[in-house]
């Protein structure tokens, strides 16, 4: 199937965009496993499931339905997931504890989250914490743009749906993410211009080169073990924050 200009110079046909849906529960074990491979936290499937059950509108899945795939020349008889995004609308008091490192992601309980219901009163304030954002191989950046920016704009639309975005910056205290990968830092720091939280040094993911075991330590507690002791730094975990304002800013 011709995806660009054809040999006669016909203009490029835009690919239909993915369909945005609530993330189905059966996807959660796979996401938890993928997250744990980079960030070996004690987060359980039960806790992750409670987050999504509490605020399902903030757990998004981007899918190419079977009919769209067939129209693009695919012979695969199933939908294709091309991206996911899970954001936690954390009540302001708990969000401040989270970004300062006093509260860990895996200790966030469903009672600490805003449960959005159409027509319900708005909370006194929330912070939006990105737990997981990932595009997969089927994402077409040339046709659809940068996945991270699009997904976070869709989160903004969720806020608008429940009347948060339209009420100004007072209710949304800020956005945050614990960036573990270079891709995450590029998105949040370079594109969205979030800053490292000054009140929190962050964490290291360490790896024992002999046993391959990985674990998380607070940077403030790290003893500085060296390569000679077969302890390697596997990951640099940085709390990135954009404070105030209900509108996302980006370059």
PDB file of N, CA, C and O in Angstrom, residues 32-105:
ATOM      1  N   UNK A  32       2.740  -3.340  34.401  1.00  0.00           N
ATOM      2  CA  UNK A  32       3.462  -3.432  35.666  1.00  0.00           C
ATOM      3  C   UNK A  32       4.799  -4.134  35.468  1.00  0.00           C
ATOM      4  O   UNK A  32       5.827  -3.708  36.010  1.00  0.00           O
ATOM      5  N   UNK A  33       4.802  -5.179  34.671  1.00  0.00           N
ATOM      6  CA  UNK A  33       6.042  -5.905  34.397  1.00  0.00           C
ATOM      7  C   UNK A  33       7.034  -5.032  33.635  1.00  0.00           C
ATOM      8  O   UNK A  33       8.237  -5.020  33.944  1.00  0.00           O
ATOM      9  N   UNK A  34       6.541  -4.285  32.659  1.00  0.00           N
ATOM     10  CA  UNK A  34       7.423  -3.408  31.888  1.00  0.00           C
ATOM     11  C   UNK A  34       8.015  -2.323  32.772  1.00  0.00           C
ATOM     12  O   UNK A  34       9.203  -1.997  32.676  1.00  0.00           O
ATOM     13  N   UNK A  35       7.193  -1.766  33.656  1.00  0.00           N
ATOM     14  CA  UNK A  35       7.674  -0.724  34.555  1.00  0.00           C
ATOM     15  C   UNK A  35       8.712  -1.281  35.520  1.00  0.00           C
ATOM     16  O   UNK A  35       9.750  -0.653  35.773  1.00  0.00           O
ATOM     17  N   UNK A  36       8.455  -2.477  36.053  1.00  0.00           N
ATOM     18  CA  UNK A  36       9.361  -3.079  37.027  1.00  0.00           C
ATOM     19  C   UNK A  36      10.711  -3.441  36.410  1.00  0.00           C
ATOM     20  O   UNK A  36      11.721  -3.490  37.115  1.00  0.00           O
ATOM     21  N   UNK A  37      10.743  -3.674  35.108  1.00  0.00           N
ATOM     22  CA  UNK A  37      12.010  -4.003  34.460  1.00  0.00           C
ATOM     23  C   UNK A  37      12.975  -2.819  34.475  1.00  0.00           C
ATOM     24  O   UNK A  37      14.192  -2.997  34.385  1.00  0.00           O
ATOM     25  N   UNK A  38      12.430  -1.610  34.586  1.00  0.00           N
ATOM     26  CA  UNK A  38      13.258  -0.401  34.643  1.00  0.00           C
ATOM     27  C   UNK A  38      13.349   0.172  36.046  1.00  0.00           C
ATOM     28  O   UNK A  38      14.360   0.772  36.419  1.00  0.00           O
ATOM     29  N   UNK A  39      12.280  -0.007  36.801  1.00  0.00           N
ATOM     30  CA  UNK A  39      12.171   0.612  38.121  1.00  0.00           C
ATOM     31  C   UNK A  39      11.601  -0.438  39.077  1.00  0.00           C
ATOM     32  O   UNK A  39      10.388  -0.590  39.196  1.00  0.00           O
ATOM     33  N   UNK A  40      12.474  -1.210  39.717  1.00  0.00           N
ATOM     34  CA  UNK A  40      12.036  -2.381  40.491  1.00  0.00           C
ATOM     35  C   UNK A  40      11.418  -2.017  41.841  1.00  0.00           C
ATOM     36  O   UNK A  40      11.951  -2.333  42.904  1.00  0.00           O
ATOM     37  N   UNK A  41      10.283  -1.355  41.782  1.00  0.00           N
ATOM     38  CA  UNK A  41       9.614  -0.919  43.007  1.00  0.00           C
ATOM     39  C   UNK A  41       8.727  -2.035  43.536  1.00  0.00           C
ATOM     40  O   UNK A  41       8.405  -2.986  42.814  1.00  0.00           O
ATOM     41  N   UNK A  42       8.271  -1.918  44.796  1.00  0.00           N
ATOM     42  CA  UNK A  42       7.361  -2.919  45.359  1.00  0.00           C
ATOM     43  C   UNK A  42       5.898  -2.686  45.001  1.00  0.00           C
ATOM     44  O   UNK A  42       5.009  -3.237  45.651  1.00  0.00           O
ATOM     45  N   UNK A  43       5.628  -1.889  43.976  1.00  0.00           N
ATOM     46  CA  UNK A  43       4.254  -1.658  43.554  1.00  0.00           C
ATOM     47  C   UNK A  43       3.597  -2.982  43.180  1.00  0.00           C
ATOM     48  O   UNK A  43       4.164  -3.788  42.436  1.00  0.00           O
ATOM     49  N   UNK A  44       2.388  -3.203  43.669  1.00  0.00           N
ATOM     50  CA  UNK A  44       1.664  -4.449  43.401  1.00  0.00           C
ATOM     51  C   UNK A  44       0.584  -4.228  42.347  1.00  0.00           C
ATOM     52  O   UNK A  44       0.130  -3.102  42.114  1.00  0.00           O
ATOM     53  N   UNK A  45       0.169  -5.330  41.747  1.00  0.00           N
ATOM     54  CA  UNK A  45      -0.926  -5.265  40.780  1.00  0.00           C
ATOM     55  C   UNK A  45      -2.209  -4.800  41.456  1.00  0.00           C
ATOM     56  O   UNK A  45      -3.010  -4.071  40.858  1.00  0.00           O
ATOM     57  N   UNK A  46      -2.400  -5.168  42.698  1.00  0.00           N
ATOM     58  CA  UNK A  46      -3.587  -4.744  43.434  1.00  0.00           C
ATOM     59  C   UNK A  46      -3.636  -3.217  43.566  1.00  0.00           C
ATOM     60  O   UNK A  46      -4.688  -2.594  43.347  1.00  0.00           O
ATOM     61  N   UNK A  47      -2.503  -2.608  43.903  1.00  0.00           N
ATOM     62  CA  UNK A  47      -2.461  -1.152  44.030  1.00  0.00           C
ATOM     63  C   UNK A  47      -2.668  -0.481  42.680  1.00  0.00           C
ATOM     64  O   UNK A  47      -3.445   0.477  42.551  1.00  0.00           O
ATOM     65  N   UNK A  48      -1.972  -0.972  41.659  1.00  0.00           N
ATOM     66  CA  UNK A  48      -2.132  -0.411  40.322  1.00  0.00           C
ATOM     67  C   UNK A  48      -3.587  -0.513  39.864  1.00  0.00           C
ATOM     68  O   UNK A  48      -4.151   0.453  39.323  1.00  0.00           O
ATOM     69  N   UNK A  49      -4.201  -1.648  40.087  1.00  0.00           N
ATOM     70  CA  UNK A  49      -5.603  -1.834  39.695  1.00  0.00           C
ATOM     71  C   UNK A  49      -6.520  -0.884  40.447  1.00  0.00           C
ATOM     72  O   UNK A  49      -7.504  -0.376  39.889  1.00  0.00           O
ATOM     73  N   UNK A  50      -6.204  -0.616  41.716  1.00  0.00           N
ATOM     74  CA  UNK A  50      -7.035   0.301  42.501  1.00  0.00           C
ATOM     75  C   UNK A  50      -6.946   1.725  41.964  1.00  0.00           C
ATOM     76  O   UNK A  50      -7.922   2.473  42.003  1.00  0.00           O
ATOM     77  N   UNK A  51      -5.764   2.105  41.455  1.00  0.00           N
ATOM     78  CA  UNK A  51      -5.634   3.432  40.857  1.00  0.00           C
ATOM     79  C   UNK A  51      -6.562   3.578  39.652  1.00  0.00           C
ATOM     80  O   UNK A  51      -7.295   4.558  39.533  1.00  0.00           O
ATOM     81  N   UNK A  52      -6.482   2.598  38.765  1.00  0.00           N
ATOM     82  CA  UNK A  52      -7.258   2.670  37.527  1.00  0.00           C
ATOM     83  C   UNK A  52      -8.753   2.571  37.808  1.00  0.00           C
ATOM     84  O   UNK A  52      -9.566   3.238  37.157  1.00  0.00           O
ATOM     85  N   UNK A  53      -9.127   1.766  38.795  1.00  0.00           N
ATOM     86  CA  UNK A  53     -10.541   1.651  39.145  1.00  0.00           C
ATOM     87  C   UNK A  53     -11.066   2.950  39.748  1.00  0.00           C
ATOM     88  O   UNK A  53     -12.243   3.306  39.565  1.00  0.00           O
ATOM     89  N   UNK A  54     -10.220   3.675  40.460  1.00  0.00           N
ATOM     90  CA  UNK A  54     -10.637   4.920  41.107  1.00  0.00           C
ATOM     91  C   UNK A  54     -10.792   6.052  40.100  1.00  0.00           C
ATOM     92  O   UNK A  54     -11.731   6.857  40.189  1.00  0.00           O
ATOM     93  N   UNK A  55      -9.880   6.133  39.149  1.00  0.00           N
ATOM     94  CA  UNK A  55      -9.925   7.246  38.186  1.00  0.00           C
ATOM     95  C   UNK A  55      -9.646   6.724  36.775  1.00  0.00           C
ATOM     96  O   UNK A  55      -8.591   7.000  36.202  1.00  0.00           O
ATOM     97  N   UNK A  56     -10.575   5.928  36.228  1.00  0.00           N
ATOM     98  CA  UNK A  56     -10.348   5.299  34.918  1.00  0.00           C
ATOM     99  C   UNK A  56     -10.182   6.290  33.778  1.00  0.00           C
ATOM    100  O   UNK A  56      -9.553   5.968  32.763  1.00  0.00           O
ATOM    101  N   UNK A  57     -10.719   7.496  33.913  1.00  0.00           N
ATOM    102  CA  UNK A  57     -10.604   8.477  32.834  1.00  0.00           C
ATOM    103  C   UNK A  57      -9.163   8.930  32.626  1.00  0.00           C
ATOM    104  O   UNK A  57      -8.842   9.491  31.570  1.00  0.00           O
ATOM    105  N   UNK A  58      -8.317   8.717  33.621  1.00  0.00           N
ATOM    106  CA  UNK A  58      -6.927   9.139  33.525  1.00  0.00           C
ATOM    107  C   UNK A  58      -5.995   7.998  33.101  1.00  0.00           C
ATOM    108  O   UNK A  58      -4.769   8.161  33.148  1.00  0.00           O
ATOM    109  N   UNK A  59      -6.566   6.870  32.698  1.00  0.00           N
ATOM    110  CA  UNK A  59      -5.785   5.739  32.179  1.00  0.00           C
ATOM    111  C   UNK A  59      -6.209   5.524  30.729  1.00  0.00           C
ATOM    112  O   UNK A  59      -7.316   5.046  30.463  1.00  0.00           O
ATOM    113  N   UNK A  60      -5.343   5.901  29.800  1.00  0.00           N
ATOM    114  CA  UNK A  60      -5.701   5.947  28.392  1.00  0.00           C
ATOM    115  C   UNK A  60      -4.928   4.907  27.584  1.00  0.00           C
ATOM    116  O   UNK A  60      -3.743   4.663  27.836  1.00  0.00           O
ATOM    117  N   UNK A  61      -5.613   4.337  26.614  1.00  0.00           N
ATOM    118  CA  UNK A  61      -4.995   3.409  25.672  1.00  0.00           C
ATOM    119  C   UNK A  61      -5.275   3.899  24.256  1.00  0.00           C
ATOM    120  O   UNK A  61      -6.408   4.257  23.931  1.00  0.00           O
ATOM    121  N   UNK A  62      -4.236   3.904  23.436  1.00  0.00           N
ATOM    122  CA  UNK A  62      -4.341   4.343  22.044  1.00  0.00           C
ATOM    123  C   UNK A  62      -4.278   3.115  21.155  1.00  0.00           C
ATOM    124  O   UNK A  62      -3.300   2.369  21.180  1.00  0.00           O
ATOM    125  N   UNK A  63      -5.330   2.931  20.368  1.00  0.00           N
ATOM    126  CA  UNK A  63      -5.507   1.678  19.637  1.00  0.00           C
ATOM    127  C   UNK A  63      -5.806   1.944  18.171  1.00  0.00           C
ATOM    128  O   UNK A  63      -6.592   2.841  17.834  1.00  0.00           O
ATOM    129  N   UNK A  64      -5.181   1.160  17.301  1.00  0.00           N
ATOM    130  CA  UNK A  64      -5.571   1.112  15.897  1.00  0.00           C
ATOM    131  C   UNK A  64      -6.555  -0.045  15.732  1.00  0.00           C
ATOM    132  O   UNK A  64      -6.157  -1.215  15.805  1.00  0.00           O
ATOM    133  N   UNK A  65      -7.838   0.245  15.548  1.00  0.00           N
ATOM    134  CA  UNK A  65      -8.813  -0.842  15.402  1.00  0.00           C
ATOM    135  C   UNK A  65      -8.542  -1.680  14.163  1.00  0.00           C
ATOM    136  O   UNK A  65      -7.880  -1.246  13.217  1.00  0.00           O
ATOM    137  N   UNK A  66      -9.073  -2.867  14.178  1.00  0.00           N
ATOM    138  CA  UNK A  66      -8.854  -3.833  13.108  1.00  0.00           C
ATOM    139  C   UNK A  66      -9.246  -3.263  11.750  1.00  0.00           C
ATOM    140  O   UNK A  66      -8.537  -3.444  10.755  1.00  0.00           O
ATOM    141  N   UNK A  67     -10.381  -2.539  11.687  1.00  0.00           N
ATOM    142  CA  UNK A  67     -10.839  -2.034  10.388  1.00  0.00           C
ATOM    143  C   UNK A  67      -9.884  -0.989   9.814  1.00  0.00           C
ATOM    144  O   UNK A  67      -9.669  -0.920   8.605  1.00  0.00           O
ATOM    145  N   UNK A  68      -9.286  -0.164  10.707  1.00  0.00           N
ATOM    146  CA  UNK A  68      -8.309   0.814  10.227  1.00  0.00           C
ATOM    147  C   UNK A  68      -7.049   0.107   9.764  1.00  0.00           C
ATOM    148  O   UNK A  68      -6.464   0.455   8.728  1.00  0.00           O
ATOM    149  N   UNK A  69      -6.610  -0.900  10.481  1.00  0.00           N
ATOM    150  CA  UNK A  69      -5.408  -1.634  10.079  1.00  0.00           C
ATOM    151  C   UNK A  69      -5.601  -2.283   8.714  1.00  0.00           C
ATOM    152  O   UNK A  69      -4.702  -2.262   7.871  1.00  0.00           O
ATOM    153  N   UNK A  70      -6.781  -2.852   8.494  1.00  0.00           N
ATOM    154  CA  UNK A  70      -7.053  -3.487   7.204  1.00  0.00           C
ATOM    155  C   UNK A  70      -7.053  -2.454   6.082  1.00  0.00           C
ATOM    156  O   UNK A  70      -6.558  -2.714   4.979  1.00  0.00           O
ATOM    157  N   UNK A  71      -7.592  -1.258   6.363  1.00  0.00           N
ATOM    158  CA  UNK A  71      -7.611  -0.217   5.336  1.00  0.00           C
ATOM    159  C   UNK A  71      -6.205   0.250   4.987  1.00  0.00           C
ATOM    160  O   UNK A  71      -5.985   0.823   3.915  1.00  0.00           O
ATOM    161  N   UNK A  72      -5.257   0.006   5.881  1.00  0.00           N
ATOM    162  CA  UNK A  72      -3.868   0.388   5.643  1.00  0.00           C
ATOM    163  C   UNK A  72      -3.024  -0.776   5.131  1.00  0.00           C
ATOM    164  O   UNK A  72      -1.808  -0.682   5.064  1.00  0.00           O
ATOM    165  N   UNK A  73      -3.692  -1.873   4.801  1.00  0.00           N
ATOM    166  CA  UNK A  73      -3.001  -2.985   4.180  1.00  0.00           C
ATOM    167  C   UNK A  73      -2.584  -4.104   5.095  1.00  0.00           C
ATOM    168  O   UNK A  73      -1.931  -5.053   4.659  1.00  0.00           O
ATOM    169  N   UNK A  74      -2.953  -4.043   6.379  1.00  0.00           N
ATOM    170  CA  UNK A  74      -2.574  -5.102   7.310  1.00  0.00           C
ATOM    171  C   UNK A  74      -3.511  -6.288   7.155  1.00  0.00           C
ATOM    172  O   UNK A  74      -4.706  -6.137   6.884  1.00  0.00           O
ATOM    173  N   UNK A  75      -2.963  -7.493   7.327  1.00  0.00           N
ATOM    174  CA  UNK A  75      -3.799  -8.694   7.285  1.00  0.00           C
ATOM    175  C   UNK A  75      -3.989  -9.295   8.677  1.00  0.00           C
ATOM    176  O   UNK A  75      -4.401 -10.444   8.822  1.00  0.00           O
ATOM    177  N   UNK A  76      -3.663  -8.504   9.732  1.00  0.00           N
ATOM    178  CA  UNK A  76      -3.801  -8.972  11.100  1.00  0.00           C
ATOM    179  C   UNK A  76      -5.223  -8.695  11.580  1.00  0.00           C
ATOM    180  O   UNK A  76      -5.713  -7.563  11.500  1.00  0.00           O
ATOM    181  N   UNK A  77      -5.896  -9.731  12.095  1.00  0.00           N
ATOM    182  CA  UNK A  77      -7.296  -9.612  12.498  1.00  0.00           C
ATOM    183  C   UNK A  77      -7.445  -9.256  13.969  1.00  0.00           C
ATOM    184  O   UNK A  77      -8.147  -9.925  14.721  1.00  0.00           O
ATOM    185  N   UNK A  78      -6.769  -8.220  14.399  1.00  0.00           N
ATOM    186  CA  UNK A  78      -6.936  -7.760  15.773  1.00  0.00           C
ATOM    187  C   UNK A  78      -6.500  -6.304  15.881  1.00  0.00           C
ATOM    188  O   UNK A  78      -5.780  -5.790  15.032  1.00  0.00           O
ATOM    189  N   UNK A  79      -6.981  -5.639  16.932  1.00  0.00           N
ATOM    190  CA  UNK A  79      -6.573  -4.267  17.172  1.00  0.00           C
ATOM    191  C   UNK A  79      -5.100  -4.225  17.572  1.00  0.00           C
ATOM    192  O   UNK A  79      -4.546  -5.208  18.057  1.00  0.00           O
ATOM    193  N   UNK A  80      -4.481  -3.082  17.369  1.00  0.00           N
ATOM    194  CA  UNK A  80      -3.081  -2.892  17.768  1.00  0.00           C
ATOM    195  C   UNK A  80      -2.990  -1.743  18.755  1.00  0.00           C
ATOM    196  O   UNK A  80      -3.415  -0.622  18.465  1.00  0.00           O
ATOM    197  N   UNK A  81      -2.427  -2.004  19.922  1.00  0.00           N
ATOM    198  CA  UNK A  81      -2.182  -0.955  20.908  1.00  0.00           C
ATOM    199  C   UNK A  81      -0.890  -0.245  20.532  1.00  0.00           C
ATOM    200  O   UNK A  81       0.160  -0.880  20.393  1.00  0.00           O
ATOM    201  N   UNK A  82      -0.961   1.078  20.369  1.00  0.00           N
ATOM    202  CA  UNK A  82       0.218   1.830  19.943  1.00  0.00           C
ATOM    203  C   UNK A  82       0.718   2.792  21.020  1.00  0.00           C
ATOM    204  O   UNK A  82       1.758   3.435  20.847  1.00  0.00           O
ATOM    205  N   UNK A  83      -0.011   2.900  22.138  1.00  0.00           N
ATOM    206  CA  UNK A  83       0.453   3.759  23.216  1.00  0.00           C
ATOM    207  C   UNK A  83      -0.437   3.660  24.438  1.00  0.00           C
ATOM    208  O   UNK A  83      -1.612   3.279  24.332  1.00  0.00           O
ATOM    209  N   UNK A  84       0.137   3.971  25.604  1.00  0.00           N
ATOM    210  CA  UNK A  84      -0.627   3.982  26.856  1.00  0.00           C
ATOM    211  C   UNK A  84      -0.148   5.148  27.709  1.00  0.00           C
ATOM    212  O   UNK A  84       0.994   5.596  27.601  1.00  0.00           O
ATOM    213  N   UNK A  85      -1.055   5.626  28.557  1.00  0.00           N
ATOM    214  CA  UNK A  85      -0.713   6.708  29.475  1.00  0.00           C
ATOM    215  C   UNK A  85      -1.562   6.561  30.733  1.00  0.00           C
ATOM    216  O   UNK A  85      -2.795   6.466  30.635  1.00  0.00           O
ATOM    217  N   UNK A  86      -0.911   6.517  31.899  1.00  0.00           N
ATOM    218  CA  UNK A  86      -1.621   6.460  33.178  1.00  0.00           C
ATOM    219  C   UNK A  86      -1.141   7.631  34.026  1.00  0.00           C
ATOM    220  O   UNK A  86       0.055   7.769  34.309  1.00  0.00           O
ATOM    221  N   UNK A  87      -2.091   8.482  34.396  1.00  0.00           N
ATOM    222  CA  UNK A  87      -1.804   9.652  35.220  1.00  0.00           C
ATOM    223  C   UNK A  87      -2.636   9.557  36.492  1.00  0.00           C
ATOM    224  O   UNK A  87      -3.814   9.179  36.446  1.00  0.00           O
ATOM    225  N   UNK A  88      -2.035   9.890  37.613  1.00  0.00           N
ATOM    226  CA  UNK A  88      -2.722   9.845  38.898  1.00  0.00           C
ATOM    227  C   UNK A  88      -3.116  11.257  39.321  1.00  0.00           C
ATOM    228  O   UNK A  88      -2.239  12.111  39.523  1.00  0.00           O
ATOM    229  N   UNK A  89      -4.423  11.536  39.469  1.00  0.00           N
ATOM    230  CA  UNK A  89      -4.854  12.835  39.992  1.00  0.00           C
ATOM    231  C   UNK A  89      -4.797  12.810  41.522  1.00  0.00           C
ATOM    232  O   UNK A  89      -5.761  12.472  42.201  1.00  0.00           O
ATOM    233  N   UNK A  90      -3.642  13.167  42.055  1.00  0.00           N
ATOM    234  CA  UNK A  90      -3.373  13.033  43.489  1.00  0.00           C
ATOM    235  C   UNK A  90      -3.870  14.278  44.221  1.00  0.00           C
ATOM    236  O   UNK A  90      -3.587  15.413  43.802  1.00  0.00           O
ATOM    237  N   UNK A  91      -4.602  14.079  45.299  1.00  0.00           N
ATOM    238  CA  UNK A  91      -5.059  15.204  46.101  1.00  0.00           C
ATOM    239  C   UNK A  91      -3.863  16.025  46.574  1.00  0.00           C
ATOM    240  O   UNK A  91      -2.793  15.476  46.879  1.00  0.00           O
ATOM    241  N   UNK A  92      -4.033  17.331  46.620  1.00  0.00           N
ATOM    242  CA  UNK A  92      -2.906  18.259  46.749  1.00  0.00           C
ATOM    243  C   UNK A  92      -1.987  17.943  47.928  1.00  0.00           C
ATOM    244  O   UNK A  92      -0.758  17.975  47.804  1.00  0.00           O
ATOM    245  N   UNK A  93      -2.565  17.623  49.077  1.00  0.00           N
ATOM    246  CA  UNK A  93      -1.736  17.341  50.253  1.00  0.00           C
ATOM    247  C   UNK A  93      -0.792  16.176  49.986  1.00  0.00           C
ATOM    248  O   UNK A  93       0.402  16.228  50.315  1.00  0.00           O
ATOM    249  N   UNK A  94      -1.323  15.134  49.385  1.00  0.00           N
ATOM    250  CA  UNK A  94      -0.518  13.943  49.120  1.00  0.00           C
ATOM    251  C   UNK A  94       0.442  14.175  47.948  1.00  0.00           C
ATOM    252  O   UNK A  94       1.549  13.619  47.926  1.00  0.00           O
ATOM    253  N   UNK A  95       0.033  15.003  46.996  1.00  0.00           N
ATOM    254  CA  UNK A  95       0.928  15.302  45.874  1.00  0.00           C
ATOM    255  C   UNK A  95       2.181  16.014  46.360  1.00  0.00           C
ATOM    256  O   UNK A  95       3.293  15.709  45.920  1.00  0.00           O
ATOM    257  N   UNK A  96       2.020  16.935  47.285  1.00  0.00           N
ATOM    258  CA  UNK A  96       3.187  17.628  47.830  1.00  0.00           C
ATOM    259  C   UNK A  96       4.131  16.663  48.542  1.00  0.00           C
ATOM    260  O   UNK A  96       5.357  16.802  48.471  1.00  0.00           O
ATOM    261  N   UNK A  97       3.555  15.667  49.213  1.00  0.00           N
ATOM    262  CA  UNK A  97       4.391  14.653  49.863  1.00  0.00           C
ATOM    263  C   UNK A  97       5.078  13.771  48.825  1.00  0.00           C
ATOM    264  O   UNK A  97       6.229  13.357  49.003  1.00  0.00           O
ATOM    265  N   UNK A  98       4.377  13.502  47.724  1.00  0.00           N
ATOM    266  CA  UNK A  98       4.928  12.637  46.677  1.00  0.00           C
ATOM    267  C   UNK A  98       6.118  13.298  45.987  1.00  0.00           C
ATOM    268  O   UNK A  98       7.176  12.682  45.824  1.00  0.00           O
ATOM    269  N   UNK A  99       5.980  14.550  45.596  1.00  0.00           N
ATOM    270  CA  UNK A  99       7.069  15.190  44.846  1.00  0.00           C
ATOM    271  C   UNK A  99       8.263  15.502  45.734  1.00  0.00           C
ATOM    272  O   UNK A  99       9.387  15.678  45.232  1.00  0.00           O
ATOM    273  N   UNK A 100       8.049  15.560  47.041  1.00  0.00           N
ATOM    274  CA  UNK A 100       9.167  15.809  47.958  1.00  0.00           C
ATOM    275  C   UNK A 100       9.848  14.524  48.403  1.00  0.00           C
ATOM    276  O   UNK A 100      10.831  14.567  49.142  1.00  0.00           O
ATOM    277  N   UNK A 101       9.319  13.368  47.970  1.00  0.00           N
ATOM    278  CA  UNK A 101       9.931  12.096  48.309  1.00  0.00           C
ATOM    279  C   UNK A 101       9.471  11.501  49.623  1.00  0.00           C
ATOM    280  O   UNK A 101       9.862  10.383  49.969  1.00  0.00           O
ATOM    281  N   UNK A 102       8.625  12.218  50.362  1.00  0.00           N
ATOM    282  CA  UNK A 102       8.139  11.677  51.646  1.00  0.00           C
ATOM    283  C   UNK A 102       7.125  10.555  51.425  1.00  0.00           C
ATOM    284  O   UNK A 102       6.982   9.674  52.269  1.00  0.00           O
ATOM    285  N   UNK A 103       6.433  10.616  50.307  1.00  0.00           N
ATOM    286  CA  UNK A 103       5.483   9.573  49.905  1.00  0.00           C
ATOM    287  C   UNK A 103       6.007   8.934  48.635  1.00  0.00           C
ATOM    288  O   UNK A 103       6.354   9.634  47.678  1.00  0.00           O
ATOM    289  N   UNK A 104       6.095   7.609  48.615  1.00  0.00           N
ATOM    290  CA  UNK A 104       6.581   6.901  47.435  1.00  0.00           C
ATOM    291  C   UNK A 104       5.406   6.516  46.539  1.00  0.00           C
ATOM    292  O   UNK A 104       4.283   6.334  47.004  1.00  0.00           O
ATOM    293  N   UNK A 105       5.697   6.380  45.247  1.00  0.00           N
ATOM    294  CA  UNK A 105       4.638   6.013  44.299  1.00  0.00           C
ATOM    295  C   UNK A 105       3.874   4.785  44.756  1.00  0.00           C
ATOM    296  O   UNK A 105       2.636   4.745  44.710  1.00  0.00           O
TER     297      UNK A 105
END
